[in-house]
């Protein structure tokens, strides 16, 4: 290499070195710019490409084949690099104010002079690269491989250089227009003034749907709308979506528009105009919003996304033309390069914004998302069940959850502590929900709460549709679920207006409509927030509460079966209102009393007697306080109260009830007084206006109610008289098929049945059943009640199979109509069990009673009178099955429950005592039996009087137990008293008289007062022979007792005569092997022996022994007894060897003495007292 060549090489190397230094510095600057806000991140990649170019040039500088042309090219590259360096240096400025520096840098890159300079640099560099390429091709001394390698390197350098300049153009948003036109700069712009939410979780399905709806199409601008309740997370989803879109496309411009009010909307557009440097912005007369729209539609060359947040005011966005004579919706740009995402609380607005497409509903979070939103610290310090409990209280609402988390963090509270505070009362809930917290992304309202967020919706609705706001306010006092339109709509309201108001609430997601679109649900928090909104103006809250009360009071119907469907729907709302409202005026008191009365009427018919009694009592008290007792409303409430306390049978005193309970008297007696008072007052009113049809009908109802109470006390004759009178007047006044007429007819039939006037009762029931079936239908509860009563009558008539069939039909239909556990259904099932017991189906009866008992325990309570009756009947069925010990346990428990009642049902308590005493006597526990019989007798005397039939029946049962305990004198006295009463009241031939006469004779016999016993048994034989005939079994059982007593009195001829008569009749009736026949044979032999008629006596003794040996076997007690009797007889008549031989099978080796009876054998069987 020559010296000149060496100098050239050094010169070229110097130029290359300077270029490499400049390129390296340029890489650093580009990387510096790439970290700035609003700058594309691809700048870092461009720096890498520039570094690759430096490496290529450095590798070329090592070649020894460099020529002057390469030196010139390298020098020019260095010059152009210096130009680029100066251009970038002019952007540097001072970085003390970072935000201001980057803003100036972006503006500088858009300037026209710099754009032209960059274009010139690009052109020069391209020419230099082309020159180097041609030079390489002309070098013939290089091998083809070298040429290929160098050419590839130069081409790569050229491509990299061009790509670098293109990226620089994109950085500066440079657009070169046609000849003669001005040059305009386009740059992707990020106008979202809120950072990304680091706590954003979930919502992936919604974001995915947004991506699908806003995916670009070449000829259509895409639109999507998010709608949902305030605080549900619409803005947060939109913000997250914006950041994800920008990350996926750095060339996308994103604009955030605040549409909460007019000023914020205009301000957002002016910011866009400023960021895009749109000419004319400084001119106050220019329509800036139109400039922005025009620019984005025509001149902006980047794809763009506009998010318009909180479009909740329909008038402001769609109707108000106060800004430049246009509506705000007209300024939303329309371009195939753009997409618009709206958020709104109003679904109807969403449909309009999305061109009649379904907007995307944002619902509450799911469990997984909501638990993530609680944060790791709270999640780690609580149980999953506590977290779920909190989230359910906050209805999975993101704003409410975020607000609660902020409060817990600030106050260092756990989720359990927060829940304890939250659940104290509504006041505490409101305070917690009103805690303002910083909610990410709320630039306009950084500090807010759930309450304040929804208040905006409420006020917007009140402005747009006052009726909708009124509906929301009324609904806040009702139960939050299934609020029916039929309750809310006014009688004179146009259906379209009502539907419009409801749909506004639905559009704002404040309510949710059911599938049939005839009822609404409210969020629990929305209801609470609405009440808080109303409480800001206490007068409004009180006015709306009174309006809700008037509405329910007017619309809640009476509790008739025909209204049950409506009542069941309205009842939860009545309950919610009555629990929360405080009345202030007499008018509100009257509305409350009416609502209480109608709900009580429904509850009573549903078998819910406890709340029914409370409400009817309160209603009665309010009406009486307002109007006095004589007023029709007071009387109606009094009647409802009386029917309820009678039905219930047991009642724990309510605080506000002001009634006097008569000590020791039954509930239905107090009800009788109430009904009689009602009847007297209604008659006074009718006397003042005898032609008032309504008063006449009310009086008939009062008469009917009073008669029913008399019937329930057993005063059937008086009740029948009143019911006949009421029925006659009702037929004339109301007609034969009027419901009140049919009710009276049913009550009369019951009176007839209870007086054993069964034929007339049957005719009345059958007429009633036919009429109700025709008027009300076969499945109406009143029709089923008539059929049930007819079944009871059939049972009384002994037609048990027919009664069972009717009861089964009624029970099946009542389960279908009323439900299996309704009191009427349980009562019918109980009656069916009674019929089964009467048919001897004891096991099925016991199972049925057990099932009824379980239902009554749940529905009525363990101490309700119906429940106690079922327990008693279950015990009887178990006793029939031989399970006496189990039955005794039930009876003793039943007695304890009856004693625990605040007001005993005396008649029922007596029945419980009687059943327990009988069961104890059946188990030979006569001491306990006598103890409980004495209690029963005391109660009987208190209730019915000492000389009543009921008291004497109890005395007879007590005397039976005393007799078995050996207290014969007291037993004889009691039986004598009972006999005297029954002879006078019933006559000698009555079965109850004969029963006590038998018991008295037996007591005389056991007391060894045999002459009195003989007299009584003689009376029994005489009376029964006349009543039943001389050969009737009941005569024979008395005759055998008479013969035995005569035998003990040594009146042997009379005794022998009676025994022979007995033997003759009994042998014909039952045969010689009948046990009763054998007993008579044995006793006759004994009497003959005492008269020394030993030959016949021996024959009879042998016959008795042989018959028992045959029938009962050799080891039976009676067989052994006959063996010994025969042996004694044989020994007595001089046949000792045969006697000893006869006794050998039953004697011990030491038992060689034959003992003789001092008296003849006692008649076996049928010697127990008769217990009526």
PDB file of C-alpha atoms in Angstrom, residues 63-303:
ATOM      1  CA  UNK A  63     -10.920  -3.017   4.958  1.00  0.00           C
ATOM      2  CA  UNK A  64      -7.700  -2.079   3.132  1.00  0.00           C
ATOM      3  CA  UNK A  65      -9.549  -1.531  -0.106  1.00  0.00           C
ATOM      4  CA  UNK A  66     -11.018   1.822   0.842  1.00  0.00           C
ATOM      5  CA  UNK A  67     -10.929   4.473  -1.904  1.00  0.00           C
ATOM      6  CA  UNK A  68     -11.514   8.258  -2.021  1.00  0.00           C
ATOM      7  CA  UNK A  69     -15.150   7.812  -2.965  1.00  0.00           C
ATOM      8  CA  UNK A  70     -15.742   5.928   0.235  1.00  0.00           C
ATOM      9  CA  UNK A  71     -14.030   8.756   2.113  1.00  0.00           C
ATOM     10  CA  UNK A  72     -16.411  11.253   0.574  1.00  0.00           C
ATOM     11  CA  UNK A  73     -19.411   9.077   1.420  1.00  0.00           C
ATOM     12  CA  UNK A  74     -18.220   8.663   4.992  1.00  0.00           C
ATOM     13  CA  UNK A  75     -17.686  12.419   5.321  1.00  0.00           C
ATOM     14  CA  UNK A  76     -21.138  13.202   4.021  1.00  0.00           C
ATOM     15  CA  UNK A  77     -22.642  10.611   6.419  1.00  0.00           C
ATOM     16  CA  UNK A  78     -20.858  12.389   9.234  1.00  0.00           C
ATOM     17  CA  UNK A  79     -22.222  15.748   8.097  1.00  0.00           C
ATOM     18  CA  UNK A  80     -25.784  14.417   7.973  1.00  0.00           C
ATOM     19  CA  UNK A  81     -25.334  12.864  11.414  1.00  0.00           C
ATOM     20  CA  UNK A  82     -24.311  16.252  12.748  1.00  0.00           C
ATOM     21  CA  UNK A  83     -27.430  17.777  11.197  1.00  0.00           C
ATOM     22  CA  UNK A  84     -29.578  15.135  12.952  1.00  0.00           C
ATOM     23  CA  UNK A  85     -27.720  15.804  16.186  1.00  0.00           C
ATOM     24  CA  UNK A  86     -28.491  19.528  15.977  1.00  0.00           C
ATOM     25  CA  UNK A  87     -32.136  18.756  15.267  1.00  0.00           C
ATOM     26  CA  UNK A  88     -32.439  16.592  18.355  1.00  0.00           C
ATOM     27  CA  UNK A  89     -30.414  19.087  20.424  1.00  0.00           C
ATOM     28  CA  UNK A  90     -32.961  21.783  19.638  1.00  0.00           C
ATOM     29  CA  UNK A  91     -35.590  19.696  21.488  1.00  0.00           C
ATOM     30  CA  UNK A  92     -33.561  19.307  24.625  1.00  0.00           C
ATOM     31  CA  UNK A  93     -34.251  22.504  26.547  1.00  0.00           C
ATOM     32  CA  UNK A  94     -34.342  22.397  30.368  1.00  0.00           C
ATOM     33  CA  UNK A  95     -35.762  19.344  32.167  1.00  0.00           C
ATOM     34  CA  UNK A  96     -36.437  20.996  35.484  1.00  0.00           C
ATOM     35  CA  UNK A  97     -40.117  20.844  34.721  1.00  0.00           C
ATOM     36  CA  UNK A  98     -40.446  17.374  33.208  1.00  0.00           C
ATOM     37  CA  UNK A  99     -44.104  17.640  32.152  1.00  0.00           C
ATOM     38  CA  UNK A 100     -43.512  21.014  30.493  1.00  0.00           C
ATOM     39  CA  UNK A 101     -40.363  19.758  28.699  1.00  0.00           C
ATOM     40  CA  UNK A 102     -42.086  16.742  27.177  1.00  0.00           C
ATOM     41  CA  UNK A 103     -45.000  18.856  26.075  1.00  0.00           C
ATOM     42  CA  UNK A 104     -42.646  21.300  24.306  1.00  0.00           C
ATOM     43  CA  UNK A 105     -40.725  18.393  22.750  1.00  0.00           C
ATOM     44  CA  UNK A 106     -43.883  16.921  21.270  1.00  0.00           C
ATOM     45  CA  UNK A 107     -44.896  20.318  19.869  1.00  0.00           C
ATOM     46  CA  UNK A 108     -41.415  20.898  18.427  1.00  0.00           C
ATOM     47  CA  UNK A 109     -41.510  17.628  16.508  1.00  0.00           C
ATOM     48  CA  UNK A 110     -44.753  18.772  14.886  1.00  0.00           C
ATOM     49  CA  UNK A 111     -43.294  22.094  13.613  1.00  0.00           C
ATOM     50  CA  UNK A 112     -43.137  22.581   9.835  1.00  0.00           C
ATOM     51  CA  UNK A 113     -39.405  23.611   9.695  1.00  0.00           C
ATOM     52  CA  UNK A 114     -38.214  20.539  11.521  1.00  0.00           C
ATOM     53  CA  UNK A 115     -40.415  18.318   9.383  1.00  0.00           C
ATOM     54  CA  UNK A 116     -38.783  19.716   6.227  1.00  0.00           C
ATOM     55  CA  UNK A 117     -35.305  19.272   7.706  1.00  0.00           C
ATOM     56  CA  UNK A 118     -35.980  15.633   8.528  1.00  0.00           C
ATOM     57  CA  UNK A 119     -37.208  15.078   4.963  1.00  0.00           C
ATOM     58  CA  UNK A 120     -33.984  16.607   3.588  1.00  0.00           C
ATOM     59  CA  UNK A 121     -31.844  14.408   5.835  1.00  0.00           C
ATOM     60  CA  UNK A 122     -33.718  11.332   4.680  1.00  0.00           C
ATOM     61  CA  UNK A 123     -33.139  12.196   1.016  1.00  0.00           C
ATOM     62  CA  UNK A 124     -29.413  12.863   1.469  1.00  0.00           C
ATOM     63  CA  UNK A 125     -28.779   9.697   3.420  1.00  0.00           C
ATOM     64  CA  UNK A 126     -30.647   7.632   0.850  1.00  0.00           C
ATOM     65  CA  UNK A 127     -28.424   9.086  -1.949  1.00  0.00           C
ATOM     66  CA  UNK A 128     -25.262   8.332   0.025  1.00  0.00           C
ATOM     67  CA  UNK A 129     -26.322   4.738   0.648  1.00  0.00           C
ATOM     68  CA  UNK A 130     -27.088   4.287  -3.058  1.00  0.00           C
ATOM     69  CA  UNK A 131     -23.627   5.664  -3.999  1.00  0.00           C
ATOM     70  CA  UNK A 132     -21.926   3.172  -1.700  1.00  0.00           C
ATOM     71  CA  UNK A 133     -23.947   0.384  -3.223  1.00  0.00           C
ATOM     72  CA  UNK A 134     -22.882   1.280  -6.808  1.00  0.00           C
ATOM     73  CA  UNK A 135     -19.255   1.574  -5.770  1.00  0.00           C
ATOM     74  CA  UNK A 136     -19.253  -1.909  -4.311  1.00  0.00           C
ATOM     75  CA  UNK A 137     -20.733  -3.373  -7.492  1.00  0.00           C
ATOM     76  CA  UNK A 138     -17.969  -1.808  -9.663  1.00  0.00           C
ATOM     77  CA  UNK A 139     -15.114  -3.445  -7.724  1.00  0.00           C
ATOM     78  CA  UNK A 140     -14.014  -6.185 -10.160  1.00  0.00           C
ATOM     79  CA  UNK A 141     -11.012  -7.358  -8.178  1.00  0.00           C
ATOM     80  CA  UNK A 142     -13.229  -8.766  -5.426  1.00  0.00           C
ATOM     81  CA  UNK A 143     -14.480 -12.289  -5.642  1.00  0.00           C
ATOM     82  CA  UNK A 144     -18.119 -12.936  -6.215  1.00  0.00           C
ATOM     83  CA  UNK A 145     -18.427 -14.091  -2.638  1.00  0.00           C
ATOM     84  CA  UNK A 146     -16.908 -10.848  -1.362  1.00  0.00           C
ATOM     85  CA  UNK A 147     -19.217  -8.839  -3.604  1.00  0.00           C
ATOM     86  CA  UNK A 148     -22.212 -10.737  -2.313  1.00  0.00           C
ATOM     87  CA  UNK A 149     -21.216 -10.246   1.305  1.00  0.00           C
ATOM     88  CA  UNK A 150     -20.490  -6.544   0.952  1.00  0.00           C
ATOM     89  CA  UNK A 151     -23.576  -5.927  -1.145  1.00  0.00           C
ATOM     90  CA  UNK A 152     -25.735  -7.658   1.471  1.00  0.00           C
ATOM     91  CA  UNK A 153     -24.156  -5.547   4.190  1.00  0.00           C
ATOM     92  CA  UNK A 154     -24.730  -2.313   2.281  1.00  0.00           C
ATOM     93  CA  UNK A 155     -28.361  -3.229   1.485  1.00  0.00           C
ATOM     94  CA  UNK A 156     -28.993  -4.120   5.096  1.00  0.00           C
ATOM     95  CA  UNK A 157     -27.458  -0.812   6.136  1.00  0.00           C
ATOM     96  CA  UNK A 158     -29.663   0.989   3.638  1.00  0.00           C
ATOM     97  CA  UNK A 159     -32.824  -0.752   4.880  1.00  0.00           C
ATOM     98  CA  UNK A 160     -31.960  -0.116   8.512  1.00  0.00           C
ATOM     99  CA  UNK A 161     -31.292   3.530   7.827  1.00  0.00           C
ATOM    100  CA  UNK A 162     -34.573   3.945   6.001  1.00  0.00           C
ATOM    101  CA  UNK A 163     -36.464   2.155   8.777  1.00  0.00           C
ATOM    102  CA  UNK A 164     -34.796   4.385  11.352  1.00  0.00           C
ATOM    103  CA  UNK A 165     -35.924   7.516   9.568  1.00  0.00           C
ATOM    104  CA  UNK A 166     -39.444   6.181   9.126  1.00  0.00           C
ATOM    105  CA  UNK A 167     -39.708   5.532  12.870  1.00  0.00           C
ATOM    106  CA  UNK A 168     -38.438   9.050  13.515  1.00  0.00           C
ATOM    107  CA  UNK A 169     -41.204  10.295  11.188  1.00  0.00           C
ATOM    108  CA  UNK A 170     -43.778   8.305  13.180  1.00  0.00           C
ATOM    109  CA  UNK A 171     -42.384   9.783  16.372  1.00  0.00           C
ATOM    110  CA  UNK A 172     -43.046  13.273  15.119  1.00  0.00           C
ATOM    111  CA  UNK A 173     -46.437  12.339  13.536  1.00  0.00           C
ATOM    112  CA  UNK A 174     -45.107  13.792  10.235  1.00  0.00           C
ATOM    113  CA  UNK A 175     -47.433  13.756   7.204  1.00  0.00           C
ATOM    114  CA  UNK A 176     -46.211  15.184   3.905  1.00  0.00           C
ATOM    115  CA  UNK A 177     -49.146  16.467   1.906  1.00  0.00           C
ATOM    116  CA  UNK A 178     -49.344  17.141  -1.819  1.00  0.00           C
ATOM    117  CA  UNK A 179     -47.677  20.034  -3.662  1.00  0.00           C
ATOM    118  CA  UNK A 180     -48.906  23.437  -2.635  1.00  0.00           C
ATOM    119  CA  UNK A 181     -50.644  22.163   0.542  1.00  0.00           C
ATOM    120  CA  UNK A 182     -49.696  22.857   4.140  1.00  0.00           C
ATOM    121  CA  UNK A 183     -48.061  20.086   6.086  1.00  0.00           C
ATOM    122  CA  UNK A 184     -50.150  18.802   9.135  1.00  0.00           C
ATOM    123  CA  UNK A 185     -48.714  16.750  12.002  1.00  0.00           C
ATOM    124  CA  UNK A 186     -50.640  13.646  13.349  1.00  0.00           C
ATOM    125  CA  UNK A 187     -49.531  11.983  16.591  1.00  0.00           C
ATOM    126  CA  UNK A 188     -51.255   9.354  18.754  1.00  0.00           C
ATOM    127  CA  UNK A 189     -52.574  11.136  21.836  1.00  0.00           C
ATOM    128  CA  UNK A 190     -53.265   9.733  25.327  1.00  0.00           C
ATOM    129  CA  UNK A 191     -55.786  11.933  27.085  1.00  0.00           C
ATOM    130  CA  UNK A 192     -56.690   9.805  30.090  1.00  0.00           C
ATOM    131  CA  UNK A 193     -55.821  11.766  33.192  1.00  0.00           C
ATOM    132  CA  UNK A 194     -56.061   8.769  35.550  1.00  0.00           C
ATOM    133  CA  UNK A 195     -53.416   6.148  36.083  1.00  0.00           C
ATOM    134  CA  UNK A 196     -54.178   2.504  35.748  1.00  0.00           C
ATOM    135  CA  UNK A 197     -55.951   0.972  38.739  1.00  0.00           C
ATOM    136  CA  UNK A 198     -53.514  -1.498  40.333  1.00  0.00           C
ATOM    137  CA  UNK A 199     -56.347  -3.133  42.297  1.00  0.00           C
ATOM    138  CA  UNK A 200     -58.545  -3.895  39.294  1.00  0.00           C
ATOM    139  CA  UNK A 201     -59.695  -7.529  39.351  1.00  0.00           C
ATOM    140  CA  UNK A 202     -61.869  -9.788  37.235  1.00  0.00           C
ATOM    141  CA  UNK A 203     -64.489  -8.562  34.746  1.00  0.00           C
ATOM    142  CA  UNK A 204     -62.802 -10.468  31.934  1.00  0.00           C
ATOM    143  CA  UNK A 205     -66.066 -11.492  30.177  1.00  0.00           C
ATOM    144  CA  UNK A 206     -67.139  -7.844  29.927  1.00  0.00           C
ATOM    145  CA  UNK A 207     -63.745  -6.690  28.657  1.00  0.00           C
ATOM    146  CA  UNK A 208     -63.753  -9.503  26.106  1.00  0.00           C
ATOM    147  CA  UNK A 209     -67.191  -8.442  24.897  1.00  0.00           C
ATOM    148  CA  UNK A 210     -65.959  -4.858  24.580  1.00  0.00           C
ATOM    149  CA  UNK A 211     -63.035  -6.041  22.476  1.00  0.00           C
ATOM    150  CA  UNK A 212     -65.411  -7.911  20.181  1.00  0.00           C
ATOM    151  CA  UNK A 213     -67.854  -5.020  19.829  1.00  0.00           C
ATOM    152  CA  UNK A 214     -65.175  -2.376  19.282  1.00  0.00           C
ATOM    153  CA  UNK A 215     -63.034  -4.412  16.889  1.00  0.00           C
ATOM    154  CA  UNK A 216     -62.262  -2.221  13.868  1.00  0.00           C
ATOM    155  CA  UNK A 217     -64.104  -2.568  10.578  1.00  0.00           C
ATOM    156  CA  UNK A 218     -63.012  -0.626   7.475  1.00  0.00           C
ATOM    157  CA  UNK A 219     -66.354   1.109   6.905  1.00  0.00           C
ATOM    158  CA  UNK A 220     -68.120   1.295  10.279  1.00  0.00           C
ATOM    159  CA  UNK A 221     -67.482   3.200  13.484  1.00  0.00           C
ATOM    160  CA  UNK A 222     -67.873   0.859  16.426  1.00  0.00           C
ATOM    161  CA  UNK A 223     -69.894   1.738  19.529  1.00  0.00           C
ATOM    162  CA  UNK A 224     -70.402   0.002  22.865  1.00  0.00           C
ATOM    163  CA  UNK A 225     -72.248   0.949  26.040  1.00  0.00           C
ATOM    164  CA  UNK A 226     -71.718  -0.199  29.616  1.00  0.00           C
ATOM    165  CA  UNK A 227     -74.707   0.310  31.883  1.00  0.00           C
ATOM    166  CA  UNK A 228     -75.371  -0.567  35.487  1.00  0.00           C
ATOM    167  CA  UNK A 229     -75.993   0.635  38.984  1.00  0.00           C
ATOM    168  CA  UNK A 230     -73.889   3.476  40.325  1.00  0.00           C
ATOM    169  CA  UNK A 231     -70.769   2.078  41.994  1.00  0.00           C
ATOM    170  CA  UNK A 232     -70.982  -1.179  40.058  1.00  0.00           C
ATOM    171  CA  UNK A 233     -67.608  -0.543  38.354  1.00  0.00           C
ATOM    172  CA  UNK A 234     -68.473   0.740  34.850  1.00  0.00           C
ATOM    173  CA  UNK A 235     -65.814   3.458  34.812  1.00  0.00           C
ATOM    174  CA  UNK A 236     -63.200   1.102  36.227  1.00  0.00           C
ATOM    175  CA  UNK A 237     -63.858  -1.393  33.451  1.00  0.00           C
ATOM    176  CA  UNK A 238     -63.655   1.355  30.827  1.00  0.00           C
ATOM    177  CA  UNK A 239     -60.351   2.590  32.307  1.00  0.00           C
ATOM    178  CA  UNK A 240     -58.834  -0.891  32.313  1.00  0.00           C
ATOM    179  CA  UNK A 241     -60.029  -1.437  28.761  1.00  0.00           C
ATOM    180  CA  UNK A 242     -58.366   1.809  27.637  1.00  0.00           C
ATOM    181  CA  UNK A 243     -55.001   0.799  29.090  1.00  0.00           C
ATOM    182  CA  UNK A 244     -55.170  -2.642  27.538  1.00  0.00           C
ATOM    183  CA  UNK A 245     -55.994  -1.163  24.121  1.00  0.00           C
ATOM    184  CA  UNK A 246     -53.110   1.307  24.305  1.00  0.00           C
ATOM    185  CA  UNK A 247     -50.715  -1.442  25.288  1.00  0.00           C
ATOM    186  CA  UNK A 248     -51.724  -3.502  22.275  1.00  0.00           C
ATOM    187  CA  UNK A 249     -51.499  -0.563  19.828  1.00  0.00           C
ATOM    188  CA  UNK A 250     -49.138   2.377  20.465  1.00  0.00           C
ATOM    189  CA  UNK A 251     -50.541   4.192  17.447  1.00  0.00           C
ATOM    190  CA  UNK A 252     -54.005   4.437  19.070  1.00  0.00           C
ATOM    191  CA  UNK A 253     -55.239   7.765  20.390  1.00  0.00           C
ATOM    192  CA  UNK A 254     -57.438   7.547  23.492  1.00  0.00           C
ATOM    193  CA  UNK A 255     -59.671  10.364  24.716  1.00  0.00           C
ATOM    194  CA  UNK A 256     -61.637  10.404  28.010  1.00  0.00           C
ATOM    195  CA  UNK A 257     -64.754  12.568  28.101  1.00  0.00           C
ATOM    196  CA  UNK A 258     -66.502  13.399  31.371  1.00  0.00           C
ATOM    197  CA  UNK A 259     -70.260  13.635  30.796  1.00  0.00           C
ATOM    198  CA  UNK A 260     -71.380  14.091  34.379  1.00  0.00           C
ATOM    199  CA  UNK A 261     -72.447  17.645  33.548  1.00  0.00           C
ATOM    200  CA  UNK A 262     -72.362  20.144  30.732  1.00  0.00           C
ATOM    201  CA  UNK A 263     -69.224  22.014  31.857  1.00  0.00           C
ATOM    202  CA  UNK A 264     -67.172  18.850  32.266  1.00  0.00           C
ATOM    203  CA  UNK A 265     -68.161  17.630  28.801  1.00  0.00           C
ATOM    204  CA  UNK A 266     -67.079  20.893  27.115  1.00  0.00           C
ATOM    205  CA  UNK A 267     -63.865  21.011  29.146  1.00  0.00           C
ATOM    206  CA  UNK A 268     -62.955  17.479  28.021  1.00  0.00           C
ATOM    207  CA  UNK A 269     -63.352  18.421  24.345  1.00  0.00           C
ATOM    208  CA  UNK A 270     -61.231  21.574  24.796  1.00  0.00           C
ATOM    209  CA  UNK A 271     -58.437  19.446  26.218  1.00  0.00           C
ATOM    210  CA  UNK A 272     -58.540  17.300  23.088  1.00  0.00           C
ATOM    211  CA  UNK A 273     -58.384  20.395  20.895  1.00  0.00           C
ATOM    212  CA  UNK A 274     -55.378  21.674  22.843  1.00  0.00           C
ATOM    213  CA  UNK A 275     -53.562  18.353  22.717  1.00  0.00           C
ATOM    214  CA  UNK A 276     -54.113  18.080  18.946  1.00  0.00           C
ATOM    215  CA  UNK A 277     -53.069  21.744  18.446  1.00  0.00           C
ATOM    216  CA  UNK A 278     -56.141  22.377  16.337  1.00  0.00           C
ATOM    217  CA  UNK A 279     -55.945  25.860  14.742  1.00  0.00           C
ATOM    218  CA  UNK A 280     -58.545  28.396  15.853  1.00  0.00           C
ATOM    219  CA  UNK A 281     -58.768  27.233  19.420  1.00  0.00           C
ATOM    220  CA  UNK A 282     -57.954  30.719  20.742  1.00  0.00           C
ATOM    221  CA  UNK A 283     -60.949  32.276  18.962  1.00  0.00           C
ATOM    222  CA  UNK A 284     -63.819  32.550  21.515  1.00  0.00           C
ATOM    223  CA  UNK A 285     -66.385  32.527  18.724  1.00  0.00           C
ATOM    224  CA  UNK A 286     -65.221  29.194  17.344  1.00  0.00           C
ATOM    225  CA  UNK A 287     -67.232  26.042  18.078  1.00  0.00           C
ATOM    226  CA  UNK A 288     -64.399  24.086  19.681  1.00  0.00           C
ATOM    227  CA  UNK A 289     -66.486  20.929  20.008  1.00  0.00           C
ATOM    228  CA  UNK A 290     -67.193  20.992  16.264  1.00  0.00           C
ATOM    229  CA  UNK A 291     -63.487  21.539  15.555  1.00  0.00           C
ATOM    230  CA  UNK A 292     -62.628  18.424  17.545  1.00  0.00           C
ATOM    231  CA  UNK A 293     -65.304  16.391  15.807  1.00  0.00           C
ATOM    232  CA  UNK A 294     -64.133  17.565  12.344  1.00  0.00           C
ATOM    233  CA  UNK A 295     -60.503  16.875  13.117  1.00  0.00           C
ATOM    234  CA  UNK A 296     -61.133  13.346  14.363  1.00  0.00           C
ATOM    235  CA  UNK A 297     -63.441  12.557  11.465  1.00  0.00           C
ATOM    236  CA  UNK A 298     -61.255  14.035   8.642  1.00  0.00           C
ATOM    237  CA  UNK A 299     -57.692  14.959   9.564  1.00  0.00           C
ATOM    238  CA  UNK A 300     -56.610  12.650  12.394  1.00  0.00           C
ATOM    239  CA  UNK A 301     -54.787   9.737  10.804  1.00  0.00           C
ATOM    240  CA  UNK A 302     -54.408   7.537  13.902  1.00  0.00           C
ATOM    241  CA  UNK A 303     -57.052   5.124  15.061  1.00  0.00           C
TER     242      UNK A 303
END
